[in-house]
Short mmCIF file of C-alpha atoms in Angstrom, two decimals:
data_model
loop_
_atom_site.label_atom_id
_atom_site.label_comp_id
_atom_site.label_asym_id
_atom_site.label_seq_id
_atom_site.Cartn_x
_atom_site.Cartn_y
_atom_site.Cartn_z
CA MET A 1 0.00 0.00 0.00
CA GLN A 2 0.99 3.65 -0.31
CA LEU A 3 1.79 5.86 2.66
CA ARG A 4 2.77 9.47 3.11
CA TYR A 5 5.73 10.51 5.23
CA ALA A 6 5.74 14.20 6.11
CA PHE A 7 8.80 16.13 7.30
CA ARG A 8 9.21 19.75 8.31
CA LEU A 9 10.95 22.07 5.84
CA TYR A 10 12.92 25.22 6.70
CA PRO A 11 13.34 27.19 3.46
CA GLU A 12 15.58 30.24 3.33
CA PRO A 13 14.10 33.67 2.45
CA GLY A 14 14.95 33.32 -1.24
CA GLN A 15 13.50 29.81 -1.33
CA ARG A 16 10.31 31.03 0.33
CA THR A 17 9.94 33.57 -2.48
CA ALA A 18 10.46 30.82 -5.07
CA LEU A 19 7.91 28.60 -3.33
CA ALA A 20 5.39 31.44 -3.20
CA ARG A 21 5.91 31.95 -6.94
CA ALA A 22 5.35 28.23 -7.56
CA PHE A 23 2.20 28.21 -5.41
CA GLY A 24 0.85 31.18 -7.34
CA CYS A 25 1.61 29.73 -10.78
CA ALA A 26 0.00 26.40 -9.89
CA ARG A 27 -3.08 28.23 -8.63
CA VAL A 28 -3.35 30.32 -11.83
CA VAL A 29 -3.13 27.23 -14.05
CA TYR A 30 -5.77 25.47 -11.96
CA ASN A 31 -8.10 28.46 -12.19
CA ASP A 32 -7.52 28.74 -15.95
CA ALA A 33 -8.50 25.08 -16.35
CA VAL A 34 -11.70 25.57 -14.34
CA ARG A 35 -12.52 28.72 -16.31
CA ALA A 36 -11.95 26.97 -19.65
CA ARG A 37 -14.29 24.14 -18.74
CA GLU A 38 -16.93 26.49 -17.36
CA ASP A 39 -16.82 28.51 -20.60
CA ALA A 40 -17.24 25.30 -22.60
CA ARG A 41 -20.21 24.28 -20.46
CA ARG A 42 -21.96 27.62 -20.92
CA ALA A 43 -21.37 27.49 -24.66
CA GLY A 44 -22.76 23.96 -24.85
CA GLU A 45 -19.48 22.57 -26.16
CA ALA A 46 -17.59 19.44 -25.16
CA PHE A 47 -15.15 19.77 -22.31
CA PRO A 48 -11.57 20.29 -23.53
CA THR A 49 -9.34 17.30 -22.88
CA ALA A 50 -6.41 17.35 -20.48
CA GLY A 51 -3.97 17.32 -23.39
CA ALA A 52 -5.63 20.30 -25.05
CA LEU A 53 -5.63 22.23 -21.79
CA SER A 54 -1.96 21.46 -21.23
CA GLN A 55 -1.06 22.71 -24.69
CA LYS A 56 -3.12 25.88 -24.34
CA LEU A 57 -2.69 26.82 -20.68
CA ILE A 58 0.97 25.87 -20.22
CA THR A 59 2.92 25.47 -23.47
CA GLN A 60 1.29 28.32 -25.41
CA ALA A 61 0.59 30.51 -22.39
CA ARG A 62 4.28 30.62 -21.40
CA GLN A 63 5.05 32.23 -24.75
CA THR A 64 2.60 35.10 -24.26
CA PRO A 65 3.45 38.37 -22.45
CA GLY A 66 0.58 37.92 -20.00
CA ARG A 67 1.69 34.45 -18.84
CA SER A 68 5.44 34.50 -19.52
CA TRP A 69 6.14 34.23 -15.80
CA LEU A 70 4.86 30.65 -15.87
CA GLY A 71 8.30 29.75 -17.23
CA GLU A 72 9.88 30.68 -13.90
CA VAL A 73 8.62 27.48 -12.23
CA SER A 74 8.96 23.81 -13.05
CA ALA A 75 6.61 22.60 -15.78
CA VAL A 76 5.86 19.48 -13.69
CA VAL A 77 4.24 21.66 -11.03
CA LEU A 78 1.90 23.14 -13.62
CA GLN A 79 1.10 19.74 -15.12
CA GLN A 80 0.22 18.37 -11.70
CA SER A 81 -2.07 21.33 -11.11
CA LEU A 82 -3.97 20.39 -14.27
CA ARG A 83 -4.19 16.81 -13.00
CA ASP A 84 -5.71 18.11 -9.76
CA ALA A 85 -8.37 19.99 -11.74
CA GLU A 86 -9.06 16.86 -13.79
CA ALA A 87 -9.44 14.78 -10.61
CA ALA A 88 -11.76 17.40 -9.10
CA TYR A 89 -14.10 17.16 -12.09
CA LYS A 90 -14.02 13.35 -12.06
CA ASN A 91 -15.00 13.32 -8.39
CA PHE A 92 -17.77 15.84 -9.06
CA PHE A 93 -19.30 13.80 -11.90
CA ALA A 94 -18.92 10.56 -9.92
CA SER A 95 -20.73 12.21 -7.02
CA LEU A 96 -23.57 13.28 -9.32
CA LYS A 97 -23.92 9.74 -10.66
CA GLY A 98 -23.82 8.26 -7.16
CA THR A 99 -20.79 6.09 -7.90
CA ARG A 100 -18.55 7.91 -5.42
CA LYS A 101 -18.65 6.93 -1.76
CA GLY A 102 -18.97 9.48 0.99
CA PRO A 103 -20.67 12.87 1.08
CA GLY A 104 -21.54 14.71 -2.11
CA THR A 105 -18.85 16.76 -3.86
CA GLY A 106 -19.57 20.14 -5.40
CA ALA A 107 -18.28 21.51 -8.68
CA PRO A 108 -14.64 22.68 -8.67
CA ARG A 109 -14.23 26.30 -7.61
CA PHE A 110 -11.55 28.89 -8.21
CA LYS A 111 -8.64 28.88 -5.77
CA SER A 112 -7.78 32.04 -3.89
CA GLY A 113 -4.37 33.41 -3.05
CA LYS A 114 -5.68 33.95 0.48
CA ASP A 115 -6.30 30.25 1.05
CA SER A 116 -4.77 29.07 4.31
CA ARG A 117 -3.16 26.03 2.68
CA GLN A 118 -1.01 26.03 -0.45
CA SER A 119 0.67 23.02 -2.08
CA ILE A 120 2.62 21.94 -5.14
CA ARG A 121 3.62 18.45 -6.24
CA PHE A 122 6.81 17.17 -7.87
CA THR A 123 6.88 13.75 -9.55
CA ALA A 124 9.93 11.78 -10.65
CA ASN A 125 9.91 13.65 -13.99
CA ALA A 126 10.85 16.84 -12.14
CA ARG A 127 14.18 15.28 -11.16
CA TRP A 128 14.03 16.33 -7.55
CA SER A 129 16.49 14.63 -5.23
CA VAL A 130 17.84 14.41 -1.69
CA THR A 131 21.41 15.66 -1.43
CA GLY A 132 24.18 13.95 0.48
CA SER A 133 23.79 16.45 3.32
CA GLY A 134 20.08 15.57 3.68
CA ARG A 135 18.59 18.59 1.92
CA LEU A 136 15.67 18.36 -0.49
CA ASN A 137 16.75 19.69 -3.90
CA LEU A 138 13.74 21.02 -5.82
CA PRO A 139 13.92 22.34 -9.40
CA LYS A 140 14.00 26.15 -9.65
CA ILE A 141 13.74 26.39 -5.84
CA GLY A 142 17.02 25.02 -4.54
CA ALA A 143 18.22 22.73 -1.76
CA VAL A 144 15.81 23.15 1.16
CA LYS A 145 16.70 22.13 4.71
CA VAL A 146 14.68 19.16 5.98
CA LYS A 147 14.20 18.07 9.58
CA TRP A 148 14.34 14.29 9.19
CA SER A 149 12.85 12.14 11.93
CA ARG A 150 13.20 8.66 10.44
CA THR A 151 14.64 6.84 7.45
CA LEU A 152 12.45 6.64 4.37
CA PRO A 153 11.77 2.90 3.89
CA ALA A 154 11.87 3.13 0.09
CA GLN A 155 12.50 5.51 -2.77
CA PRO A 156 9.60 8.01 -2.91
CA SER A 157 7.60 8.30 -6.11
CA SER A 158 6.64 11.94 -5.56
CA VAL A 159 6.91 14.77 -3.07
CA THR A 160 4.35 17.43 -2.22
CA VAL A 161 5.47 20.71 -0.68
CA ILE A 162 2.81 22.13 1.63
CA LYS A 163 2.45 25.45 3.39
CA ASP A 164 -0.18 25.36 6.13
CA ALA A 165 -2.22 28.10 7.80
CA ALA A 166 0.44 28.59 10.48
CA GLY A 167 3.08 29.43 7.86
CA ARG A 168 4.92 26.11 8.28
CA TYR A 169 6.36 24.16 5.34
CA PHE A 170 6.23 20.38 4.97
CA ALA A 171 7.50 17.85 2.44
CA SER A 172 5.11 14.92 2.02
CA PHE A 173 6.70 11.85 0.36
CA VAL A 174 4.64 9.04 -1.19
CA ILE A 175 6.14 5.64 -0.34
CA ASP A 176 5.20 2.13 -1.46
CA THR A 177 5.52 -0.03 1.65
CA ASP A 178 7.04 -3.49 1.76
CA ALA A 179 4.54 -6.09 3.00
CA ALA A 180 7.28 -8.46 4.17
CA ALA A 181 9.00 -5.76 6.21
CA ASP A 182 5.68 -4.73 7.78
CA ALA A 183 4.90 -8.33 8.73
CA ALA A 184 8.32 -8.71 10.35
CA ARG A 185 7.87 -5.47 12.24
CA MET A 186 4.61 -6.59 13.86
CA PRO A 187 4.35 -10.39 14.13
CA ALA A 188 0.96 -12.06 14.49
CA THR A 189 -0.66 -12.36 17.91
CA ASP A 190 -3.78 -14.09 19.24
CA HIS A 191 -5.07 -11.15 21.30
CA THR A 192 -8.30 -9.36 20.41
CA VAL A 193 -9.86 -6.28 21.96
CA GLY A 194 -13.04 -4.25 21.88
CA ILE A 195 -12.91 -0.46 22.17
CA ASP A 196 -15.60 1.78 23.61
CA LEU A 197 -14.90 5.41 22.69
CA GLY A 198 -16.20 8.13 24.98
CA LEU A 199 -15.69 11.56 26.49
CA MET A 200 -15.01 10.89 30.18
CA HIS A 201 -12.35 8.43 29.03
CA PHE A 202 -11.12 8.59 25.46
CA ALA A 203 -11.23 4.81 25.20
CA VAL A 204 -12.11 1.90 27.47
CA LEU A 205 -10.81 -1.51 26.37
CA SER A 206 -12.52 -4.84 26.89
CA ASP A 207 -9.65 -5.96 29.15
CA GLY A 208 -10.53 -3.16 31.59
CA THR A 209 -7.88 -0.64 30.55
CA LYS A 210 -9.11 2.95 30.67
CA ILE A 211 -7.32 5.61 28.61
CA ASP A 212 -7.90 9.14 29.80
CA SER A 213 -8.96 11.81 27.35
CA PRO A 214 -6.17 14.43 27.02
CA ARG A 215 -8.66 17.19 26.09
CA PHE A 216 -6.06 19.24 24.24
CA LEU A 217 -8.53 21.90 23.12
CA ARG A 218 -9.89 22.41 26.64
CA TRP A 219 -6.40 22.91 28.04
CA ALA A 220 -5.53 25.45 25.33
CA GLU A 221 -8.81 27.39 25.46
CA LYS A 222 -7.44 30.24 27.55
CA LYS A 223 -4.53 30.82 25.18
CA LEU A 224 -6.77 30.53 22.11
CA LYS A 225 -9.32 32.93 23.57
CA LYS A 226 -6.66 35.57 24.21
CA ALA A 227 -5.15 35.20 20.72
CA GLN A 228 -8.57 35.37 19.06
CA ARG A 229 -9.49 38.48 21.02
CA GLU A 230 -6.28 40.20 19.91
CA LEU A 231 -7.01 39.25 16.30
CA SER A 232 -10.51 40.75 16.43
CA ARG A 233 -9.09 44.12 17.53
CA LYS A 234 -6.65 44.47 14.63
CA GLN A 235 -7.55 46.51 11.57
CA LYS A 236 -8.39 44.41 8.54
CA GLY A 237 -5.66 44.41 5.91
CA SER A 238 -2.94 45.57 8.31
CA ARG A 239 0.33 43.78 8.97
CA ASN A 240 -0.50 43.54 12.66
CA ARG A 241 -3.67 41.64 11.80
CA GLU A 242 -1.65 39.17 9.72
CA LYS A 243 0.70 38.66 12.67
CA ALA A 244 -2.26 38.09 14.97
CA ARG A 245 -3.79 35.65 12.47
CA LEU A 246 -0.58 33.64 12.40
CA LYS A 247 -0.55 33.56 16.19
CA VAL A 248 -4.07 32.10 16.25
CA ALA A 249 -3.22 29.59 13.51
CA ARG A 250 -0.10 28.43 15.35
CA ALA A 251 -2.05 27.96 18.57
CA HIS A 252 -4.60 25.80 16.75
CA ALA A 253 -1.80 23.90 15.00
CA GLN A 254 -0.23 23.02 18.35
CA VAL A 255 -3.54 21.58 19.55
CA ALA A 256 -4.04 19.61 16.33
CA ASP A 257 -0.47 18.28 16.35
CA ALA A 258 -0.72 17.14 19.97
CA ARG A 259 -4.03 15.39 19.30
CA ARG A 260 -2.66 13.71 16.17
CA GLU A 261 0.44 12.50 18.00
CA PHE A 262 -1.73 11.01 20.75
CA HIS A 263 -3.89 9.21 18.17
CA HIS A 264 -0.82 7.84 16.37
CA GLN A 265 0.78 6.48 19.53
CA LEU A 266 -2.42 4.88 20.81
CA SER A 267 -3.46 3.39 17.45
CA THR A 268 0.02 1.94 16.86
CA LYS A 269 0.04 0.41 20.34
CA LEU A 270 -3.38 -1.21 19.85
CA ILE A 271 -2.48 -2.52 16.40
CA SER A 272 0.82 -3.99 17.60
CA GLU A 273 -0.70 -5.77 20.61
CA ASN A 274 -3.92 -7.13 19.06
CA GLN A 275 -4.70 -9.25 16.00
CA GLY A 276 -8.38 -8.27 15.98
CA ILE A 277 -9.96 -4.97 17.03
CA GLY A 278 -13.65 -4.12 17.34
CA VAL A 279 -14.86 -0.52 17.38
CA GLU A 280 -18.23 1.20 17.15
CA ASP A 281 -19.27 3.09 14.02
CA LEU A 282 -20.15 6.34 15.80
CA ALA A 283 -22.35 9.05 14.26
CA VAL A 284 -19.80 11.82 14.79
CA LYS A 285 -21.67 14.35 12.64
CA GLY A 286 -24.82 13.89 14.67
CA LEU A 287 -23.03 14.12 18.00
CA ALA A 288 -21.24 17.27 16.79
CA ARG A 289 -24.62 19.02 16.58
CA THR A 290 -25.40 18.52 20.26
CA ARG A 291 -24.33 20.43 23.34
CA LEU A 292 -21.31 18.10 23.51
CA ALA A 293 -20.02 19.35 20.14
CA LYS A 294 -16.79 20.90 21.45
CA SER A 295 -15.85 17.81 23.42
CA VAL A 296 -16.67 15.53 20.48
CA HIS A 297 -14.45 17.53 18.13
CA ASP A 298 -11.74 17.68 20.78
CA ALA A 299 -11.71 13.88 21.07
CA GLY A 300 -11.22 13.36 17.31
CA TRP A 301 -12.76 9.88 17.12
CA ALA A 302 -12.99 9.86 13.32
CA GLN A 303 -9.27 10.58 12.89
CA PHE A 304 -8.38 7.88 15.42
CA VAL A 305 -10.53 5.20 13.74
CA ALA A 306 -9.13 6.17 10.33
CA MET A 307 -5.62 5.57 11.67
CA LEU A 308 -6.69 2.17 12.99
CA GLU A 309 -8.09 1.34 9.55
CA TYR A 310 -5.01 1.95 7.45
CA LYS A 311 -2.63 0.51 10.06
CA ALA A 312 -4.74 -2.66 10.22
CA VAL A 313 -4.44 -3.01 6.45
CA ARG A 314 -0.71 -2.33 6.54
CA TYR A 315 0.15 -4.83 9.27
CA GLY A 316 -2.35 -7.57 8.44
CA ARG A 317 -4.67 -6.98 11.38
CA THR A 318 -8.46 -7.30 11.47
CA LEU A 319 -10.58 -4.24 12.21
CA VAL A 320 -14.34 -4.69 12.54
CA ARG A 321 -16.81 -1.83 12.81
CA ILE A 322 -20.06 -2.74 14.48
CA GLY A 323 -23.29 -0.88 13.81
CA ARG A 324 -23.99 2.30 15.73
CA PHE A 325 -27.38 0.93 16.82
CA GLU A 326 -25.87 -2.10 18.54
CA PRO A 327 -27.15 -1.92 22.17
CA THR A 328 -23.71 -2.27 23.76
CA SER A 329 -24.71 -0.25 26.85
CA GLN A 330 -27.98 -2.14 27.38
CA VAL A 331 -26.81 -5.75 27.24
CA CYS A 332 -25.16 -7.65 30.09
CA SER A 333 -21.80 -8.94 28.89
CA ALA A 334 -22.00 -11.85 31.36
CA CYS A 335 -25.40 -13.40 30.54
CA GLY A 336 -26.51 -11.48 27.44
CA ALA A 337 -29.74 -10.16 28.98
CA LYS A 338 -30.93 -6.82 27.62
CA ASP A 339 -31.57 -4.43 30.49
CA GLY A 340 -32.85 -1.43 28.53
CA PRO A 341 -31.47 2.08 27.91
CA LYS A 342 -29.85 4.05 30.72
CA PRO A 343 -29.17 7.77 31.24
CA LEU A 344 -25.61 8.94 30.74
CA HIS A 345 -25.15 9.77 34.43
CA ILE A 346 -25.46 6.09 35.35
CA ARG A 347 -21.88 4.78 35.20
CA GLU A 348 -22.49 1.46 37.00
CA TRP A 349 -25.48 -0.86 36.94
CA THR A 350 -26.50 -4.31 38.16
CA CYS A 351 -27.95 -6.88 35.78
CA ALA A 352 -31.45 -7.85 36.88
CA ALA A 353 -31.05 -11.33 35.37
CA CYS A 354 -27.74 -12.57 36.78
CA GLY A 355 -26.87 -9.92 39.36
CA ALA A 356 -23.52 -9.00 37.79
CA VAL A 357 -22.30 -5.49 38.55
CA HIS A 358 -21.00 -3.70 35.48
CA ASP A 359 -18.99 -0.59 34.80
CA ARG A 360 -20.92 1.02 31.95
CA ASP A 361 -17.96 1.63 29.61
CA HIS A 362 -16.14 -1.63 30.39
CA ASN A 363 -19.33 -3.60 29.75
CA ALA A 364 -19.85 -1.76 26.46
CA ALA A 365 -16.27 -2.55 25.37
CA LYS A 366 -16.85 -6.25 26.10
CA ASN A 367 -20.04 -6.18 24.03
CA VAL A 368 -18.20 -4.44 21.19
CA ARG A 369 -15.61 -7.23 21.20
CA THR A 370 -18.34 -9.88 21.22
CA ALA A 371 -20.26 -8.23 18.38
CA ALA A 372 -17.08 -7.86 16.34
CA GLY A 373 -16.29 -11.54 16.84
CA LEU A 374 -19.78 -12.51 15.66
CA ALA A 375 -19.31 -10.34 12.58
CA VAL A 376 -16.07 -12.15 11.71
CA ALA A 377 -17.56 -15.61 12.26
CA ALA A 378 -20.69 -14.79 10.25
CA CYS A 379 -18.86 -14.23 6.99
CA GLY A 380 -16.38 -17.04 7.55
CA ALA A 381 -13.31 -14.89 6.94
CA GLN A 382 -11.45 -11.94 8.28
CA VAL A 383 -13.15 -8.62 7.80
CA ARG A 384 -10.76 -5.95 6.63
CA PRO A 385 -11.31 -2.40 5.38
CA GLY A 386 -10.36 -1.36 1.90
CA LEU A 387 -6.97 0.10 1.10
CA VAL A 388 -6.64 3.64 2.37
CA LEU A 389 -3.90 6.22 2.01
CA ALA A 390 -2.18 7.45 5.10
CA GLN A 391 -2.57 11.08 6.04
CA ARG A 392 0.22 13.39 5.07
CA ASP A 393 1.49 13.46 8.65
CA GLU A 394 1.78 9.69 9.02
CA ALA A 395 5.41 10.18 10.01
CA GLY A 396 6.31 12.75 12.59
CA SER A 397 9.02 15.35 12.24
CA HIS A 398 10.75 15.80 15.56
CA GLY A 399 14.47 15.90 16.10
CA LEU A 400 17.44 15.91 13.77
CA PRO A 401 19.11 12.53 13.14
CA PRO A 402 22.87 12.19 13.66
CA GLU A 403 23.36 10.89 10.12
CA ASP A 404 21.79 11.17 6.68
CA ARG A 405 18.27 9.71 6.98
CA ALA A 406 17.25 9.92 3.33
CA ALA A 407 16.63 6.78 1.33
#
């Protein structure tokens, strides 16, 4: 399967200018492609093909006075921007036909220079490389300093340079993993576990382990409130407002990074220790519309389960999602008697049938494990999710290695 390894970049002032130029050129080409297709739609004509757009918007446009500055960046960056526009239209039409999974996708829109996130992609044709000193050499940008945190397991097929809302730069490498190496890294085990996700505790396992919820957003609320108040007092369009905006973005980025690191460590631990994992398919969108919305978003259940999914595929584990309407909190895990719904303030209850005393969350985790086991036995084979790409921050970026860490 394919994974993304992201590392922090530290470009010099001149390289930042070159990257800003590349971001802008890629955005202009993308917008030109959307405009060309919208004009064809209004005129009732067939959509221009990707080849025709490449010839018109890149090759010919670079020879005109109005678009001559497109020649200052790598042509691969512009070609990949056209591919992104093509993929956006394919997803839109697939969503209209109902052949695309997930929520509906709208028609592609024009990109703005004020977007909080900018990115460009270099494929192997761009001839980018990692120098002997560990810098990332990008065409027409230069050798950019990289903060390596681990060795790349294989030669990357492409690299995406990203600038986030906090003004940080990242290099995201696409790697094809080695199944044999992954199997050796995490040998098979006979342990299975059920997970009950919650707010009082982030997760309660069927073996009785309770994992506290870090509540990163709650701890940072005071700092975020102060930064947001300072931003609201700055005049729009001023440099001080831009500084205040960056301060708010960096505060939010710290919260998101801490939450993501917690999810990675916990998901890796669970995957390494258990061959089978059962988890509830929670209705996060519905819960996010209740009075518990802030706590639900702070927990980040969807991100955590997504990490469990792709790590289960990578390391040959079994991940089973049980239905959200499974009465895990109403059934006695000892005798199987259904005792009816209970208010959230009831954390312990006694089964009327067998007299067993249950901790609410621990009992639910046991029932999740049981339901997941029944789901596996019912189909006669292991239940595994489809192949999924890792998020761009699958690999962390903390600490400089003592030697060259590039593949």
